[in-house]
Amino acid sequence: MDLKDNEKRINVEYYSDKNKNNYSTFLLNNFESNIFHTIQWKEIIESHYNFKSYYFISRDNNRNIRGILPSFYLKNMYGKRLDSIPLSIYGGALGEDKFVEPLVKKIFELNQELQCNYIIIKQYPIRFSHLFKKAGMKKIVNRYTQVVKLKKPDVLWREISKSNRNSIKKAIKYDVRIERIVDEEDLSRFHELELITHKRLGIGTPSLNFFKTIWKKLHLTGNVEVFVAKYKNNIIASSLIFPYNKKVIYGYANSENKHLNLRPNNLLLWKIIEWSYKKGYSLLDLGSTSYEWKGVFFFKSSFNTLNIPYAHYYFPINTTLIEDTALGKIEKIIIKKLPIFMTRKISSYLEKKFVKS
């Protein structure tokens, strides 16, 4: 797929396994890349959900990869769409504008070919707005990315809020202990807490097998870790993180309702900060926070975060956000009302039929 001379013969093609090393090198040389752009994550989504991937890459005259735009084709209760990237905090394009623009054109051509209802691109940081707008996409900014710049713990300790320091001290006083799990079987308790936390928020939870797939694919390479908070030898909170390319993404966090007064989440995140700094990472990305989640936003902000607006782009421009559709609202109500044991049993069915993004 060679483009015209005015685009300097930039070559656009679909990713194939022969590109794997060059693709990985491109990501590692781009600080804006994250674990969700990787081929390992692509393989996790493909193997667990059987979604069809369409990863576009653009090359310069020397055949070097200079731009990428990963996407998946989904067909479920919310219709047919191209999504960059489902089941991921972030997605979107990487590269210079001139190498990204032809990728945007190609995803629109694919959208027409597959007769999709819409396109979703989760672009962080907010870049390429002019390219997406030119293509006819609507920009929605209803989330923050909250980032901790890692530094010596004794320095950062003085920068976090006083109430947060007191909460961390309280957890220590009550002998809450933080451990890093090393066995896949320990994921079952993590998943149970994920179900409990998502019930509070009214959002769907991937099945336990999804997290086991993540563990099998990423743990040996050091790209996933799970930390747990224990009280009287019982796990009362946990967090799954993705260390990759000089930064750590705080991917999932959950806790029991009845032990929140012990402040396990504060101590847990503080220990993750200490671990990340010790391992040489420069940023801890606390993930996407909806404007509606004021309590979550306040909690993350207490760690002296940089709060950066984060955009989703939709096509066509009259697309209603999935969570704002009638079906999305009904799903939220049902999840909040369903007992945990039932949610656990049907999570495999729900996650494929109702994957939002």
mmCIF file of C-alpha atoms in Angstrom, residues 154-289:
data_model
loop_
_atom_site.group_PDB
_atom_site.id
_atom_site.type_symbol
_atom_site.label_atom_id
_atom_site.label_comp_id
_atom_site.label_asym_id
_atom_site.label_seq_id
_atom_site.Cartn_x
_atom_site.Cartn_y
_atom_site.Cartn_z
ATOM 1 C CA ASP A 154 11.813 10.019 51.401
ATOM 2 C CA VAL A 155 11.460 13.002 49.044
ATOM 3 C CA LEU A 156 8.109 11.896 47.632
ATOM 4 C CA TRP A 157 6.842 11.131 51.138
ATOM 5 C CA ARG A 158 7.001 14.832 51.968
ATOM 6 C CA GLU A 159 5.084 15.680 48.777
ATOM 7 C CA ILE A 160 2.080 13.405 49.208
ATOM 8 C CA SER A 161 -0.869 14.728 51.184
ATOM 9 C CA LYS A 162 -0.825 14.683 54.965
ATOM 10 C CA SER A 163 -4.047 12.673 55.117
ATOM 11 C CA ASN A 164 -2.485 10.074 52.820
ATOM 12 C CA ARG A 165 0.617 9.808 55.011
ATOM 13 C CA ASN A 166 -1.644 9.289 58.014
ATOM 14 C CA SER A 167 -3.583 6.572 56.166
ATOM 15 C CA ILE A 168 -0.358 4.755 55.274
ATOM 16 C CA LYS A 169 0.780 4.964 58.898
ATOM 17 C CA LYS A 170 -2.581 3.622 60.038
ATOM 18 C CA ALA A 171 -2.292 0.569 57.771
ATOM 19 C CA ILE A 172 1.185 -0.104 59.137
ATOM 20 C CA LYS A 173 -0.051 0.351 62.723
ATOM 21 C CA TYR A 174 -2.735 -2.295 62.175
ATOM 22 C CA ASP A 175 -0.144 -4.665 60.746
ATOM 23 C CA VAL A 176 -1.368 -4.636 57.153
ATOM 24 C CA ARG A 177 1.384 -6.299 55.135
ATOM 25 C CA ILE A 178 2.238 -6.008 51.452
ATOM 26 C CA GLU A 179 3.464 -8.981 49.413
ATOM 27 C CA ARG A 180 4.150 -9.689 45.753
ATOM 28 C CA ILE A 181 2.556 -12.910 44.534
ATOM 29 C CA VAL A 182 4.615 -15.460 42.627
ATOM 30 C CA ASP A 183 2.033 -18.136 41.851
ATOM 31 C CA GLU A 184 -0.685 -18.017 39.216
ATOM 32 C CA GLU A 185 -3.092 -19.736 41.642
ATOM 33 C CA ASP A 186 -3.051 -16.634 43.841
ATOM 34 C CA LEU A 187 -4.867 -14.759 41.082
ATOM 35 C CA SER A 188 -8.186 -16.268 42.192
ATOM 36 C CA ARG A 189 -8.370 -13.998 45.251
ATOM 37 C CA PHE A 190 -7.288 -11.018 43.142
ATOM 38 C CA HIS A 191 -10.168 -11.763 40.770
ATOM 39 C CA GLU A 192 -12.669 -12.101 43.623
ATOM 40 C CA LEU A 193 -11.709 -8.631 44.851
ATOM 41 C CA GLU A 194 -11.957 -7.319 41.293
ATOM 42 C CA LEU A 195 -15.560 -8.553 41.128
ATOM 43 C CA ILE A 196 -16.351 -6.842 44.448
ATOM 44 C CA THR A 197 -14.819 -3.520 43.386
ATOM 45 C CA HIS A 198 -16.425 -3.506 39.937
ATOM 46 C CA LYS A 199 -19.809 -4.270 41.494
ATOM 47 C CA ARG A 200 -19.463 -1.029 43.475
ATOM 48 C CA LEU A 201 -18.733 0.875 40.265
ATOM 49 C CA GLY A 202 -21.221 -0.990 38.092
ATOM 50 C CA ILE A 203 -18.694 -2.066 35.476
ATOM 51 C CA GLY A 204 -17.996 -5.476 33.983
ATOM 52 C CA THR A 205 -15.112 -7.692 35.075
ATOM 53 C CA PRO A 206 -13.034 -9.901 32.771
ATOM 54 C CA SER A 207 -13.007 -13.571 33.724
ATOM 55 C CA LEU A 208 -10.334 -15.172 35.880
ATOM 56 C CA ASN A 209 -8.994 -16.922 32.787
ATOM 57 C CA PHE A 210 -8.271 -13.546 31.196
ATOM 58 C CA PHE A 211 -5.971 -12.631 34.082
ATOM 59 C CA LYS A 212 -4.365 -16.060 33.959
ATOM 60 C CA THR A 213 -3.647 -15.485 30.272
ATOM 61 C CA ILE A 214 -2.012 -12.153 31.143
ATOM 62 C CA TRP A 215 0.073 -13.853 33.816
ATOM 63 C CA LYS A 216 1.248 -16.649 31.529
ATOM 64 C CA LYS A 217 2.153 -14.226 28.750
ATOM 65 C CA LEU A 218 3.789 -11.411 30.699
ATOM 66 C CA HIS A 219 5.049 -12.609 34.061
ATOM 67 C CA LEU A 220 8.208 -14.357 32.916
ATOM 68 C CA THR A 221 9.277 -11.240 31.008
ATOM 69 C CA GLY A 222 8.681 -9.045 34.075
ATOM 70 C CA ASN A 223 5.841 -7.112 32.432
ATOM 71 C CA VAL A 224 3.177 -7.945 35.002
ATOM 72 C CA GLU A 225 3.267 -8.053 38.802
ATOM 73 C CA VAL A 226 0.532 -8.456 41.391
ATOM 74 C CA PHE A 227 0.840 -6.987 44.881
ATOM 75 C CA VAL A 228 -1.529 -7.883 47.713
ATOM 76 C CA ALA A 229 -2.333 -6.348 51.086
ATOM 77 C CA LYS A 230 -2.820 -8.876 53.878
ATOM 78 C CA TYR A 231 -4.521 -8.451 57.235
ATOM 79 C CA LYS A 232 -4.374 -11.357 59.655
ATOM 80 C CA ASN A 233 -3.095 -13.442 56.749
ATOM 81 C CA ASN A 234 -6.135 -12.683 54.594
ATOM 82 C CA ILE A 235 -5.834 -10.771 51.324
ATOM 83 C CA ILE A 236 -7.986 -7.651 51.647
ATOM 84 C CA ALA A 237 -6.722 -5.607 48.677
ATOM 85 C CA SER A 238 -4.628 -6.155 45.575
ATOM 86 C CA SER A 239 -3.162 -4.392 42.546
ATOM 87 C CA LEU A 240 -1.947 -5.600 39.171
ATOM 88 C CA ILE A 241 0.725 -3.474 37.493
ATOM 89 C CA PHE A 242 2.397 -3.456 34.074
ATOM 90 C CA PRO A 243 6.101 -2.464 34.138
ATOM 91 C CA TYR A 244 7.248 -1.605 30.612
ATOM 92 C CA ASN A 245 9.604 0.831 28.884
ATOM 93 C CA LYS A 246 10.729 2.983 31.828
ATOM 94 C CA LYS A 247 7.289 3.316 33.354
ATOM 95 C CA VAL A 248 4.784 1.274 35.337
ATOM 96 C CA ILE A 249 1.038 1.265 34.664
ATOM 97 C CA TYR A 250 -1.249 0.694 37.648
ATOM 98 C CA GLY A 251 -3.631 -1.508 35.706
ATOM 99 C CA TYR A 252 -6.120 -2.945 38.215
ATOM 100 C CA ALA A 253 -6.767 -2.185 41.878
ATOM 101 C CA ASN A 254 -9.387 -3.654 44.173
ATOM 102 C CA SER A 255 -10.306 -4.181 47.801
ATOM 103 C CA GLU A 256 -12.791 -5.657 50.257
ATOM 104 C CA ASN A 257 -15.472 -3.317 51.507
ATOM 105 C CA LYS A 258 -15.264 -4.239 55.176
ATOM 106 C CA HIS A 259 -11.548 -3.498 55.599
ATOM 107 C CA LEU A 260 -11.348 -0.150 53.824
ATOM 108 C CA ASN A 261 -11.046 1.539 57.233
ATOM 109 C CA LEU A 262 -7.591 -0.040 57.585
ATOM 110 C CA ARG A 263 -6.440 1.941 54.520
ATOM 111 C CA PRO A 264 -4.849 -1.036 52.713
ATOM 112 C CA ASN A 265 -5.007 0.706 49.321
ATOM 113 C CA ASN A 266 -2.892 3.627 50.516
ATOM 114 C CA LEU A 267 -0.147 1.364 51.825
ATOM 115 C CA LEU A 268 -0.377 -0.904 48.791
ATOM 116 C CA LEU A 269 0.129 1.931 46.324
ATOM 117 C CA TRP A 270 2.929 3.409 48.428
ATOM 118 C CA LYS A 271 4.778 0.085 48.384
ATOM 119 C CA ILE A 272 4.292 -0.128 44.599
ATOM 120 C CA ILE A 273 5.840 3.349 44.343
ATOM 121 C CA GLU A 274 8.839 2.217 46.413
ATOM 122 C CA TRP A 275 9.227 -0.952 44.334
ATOM 123 C CA SER A 276 8.962 0.932 41.032
ATOM 124 C CA TYR A 277 11.579 3.494 42.046
ATOM 125 C CA LYS A 278 13.944 0.782 43.268
ATOM 126 C CA LYS A 279 13.595 -1.033 39.929
ATOM 127 C CA GLY A 280 14.634 2.101 38.053
ATOM 128 C CA TYR A 281 11.320 3.214 36.544
ATOM 129 C CA SER A 282 10.763 6.943 36.091
ATOM 130 C CA LEU A 283 6.953 7.168 36.051
ATOM 131 C CA LEU A 284 4.057 5.407 37.733
ATOM 132 C CA ASP A 285 0.964 5.839 35.581
ATOM 133 C CA LEU A 286 -2.150 5.413 37.748
ATOM 134 C CA GLY A 287 -4.321 4.848 34.715
ATOM 135 C CA SER A 288 -7.514 6.353 33.424
ATOM 136 C CA THR A 289 -9.882 8.027 35.899
#
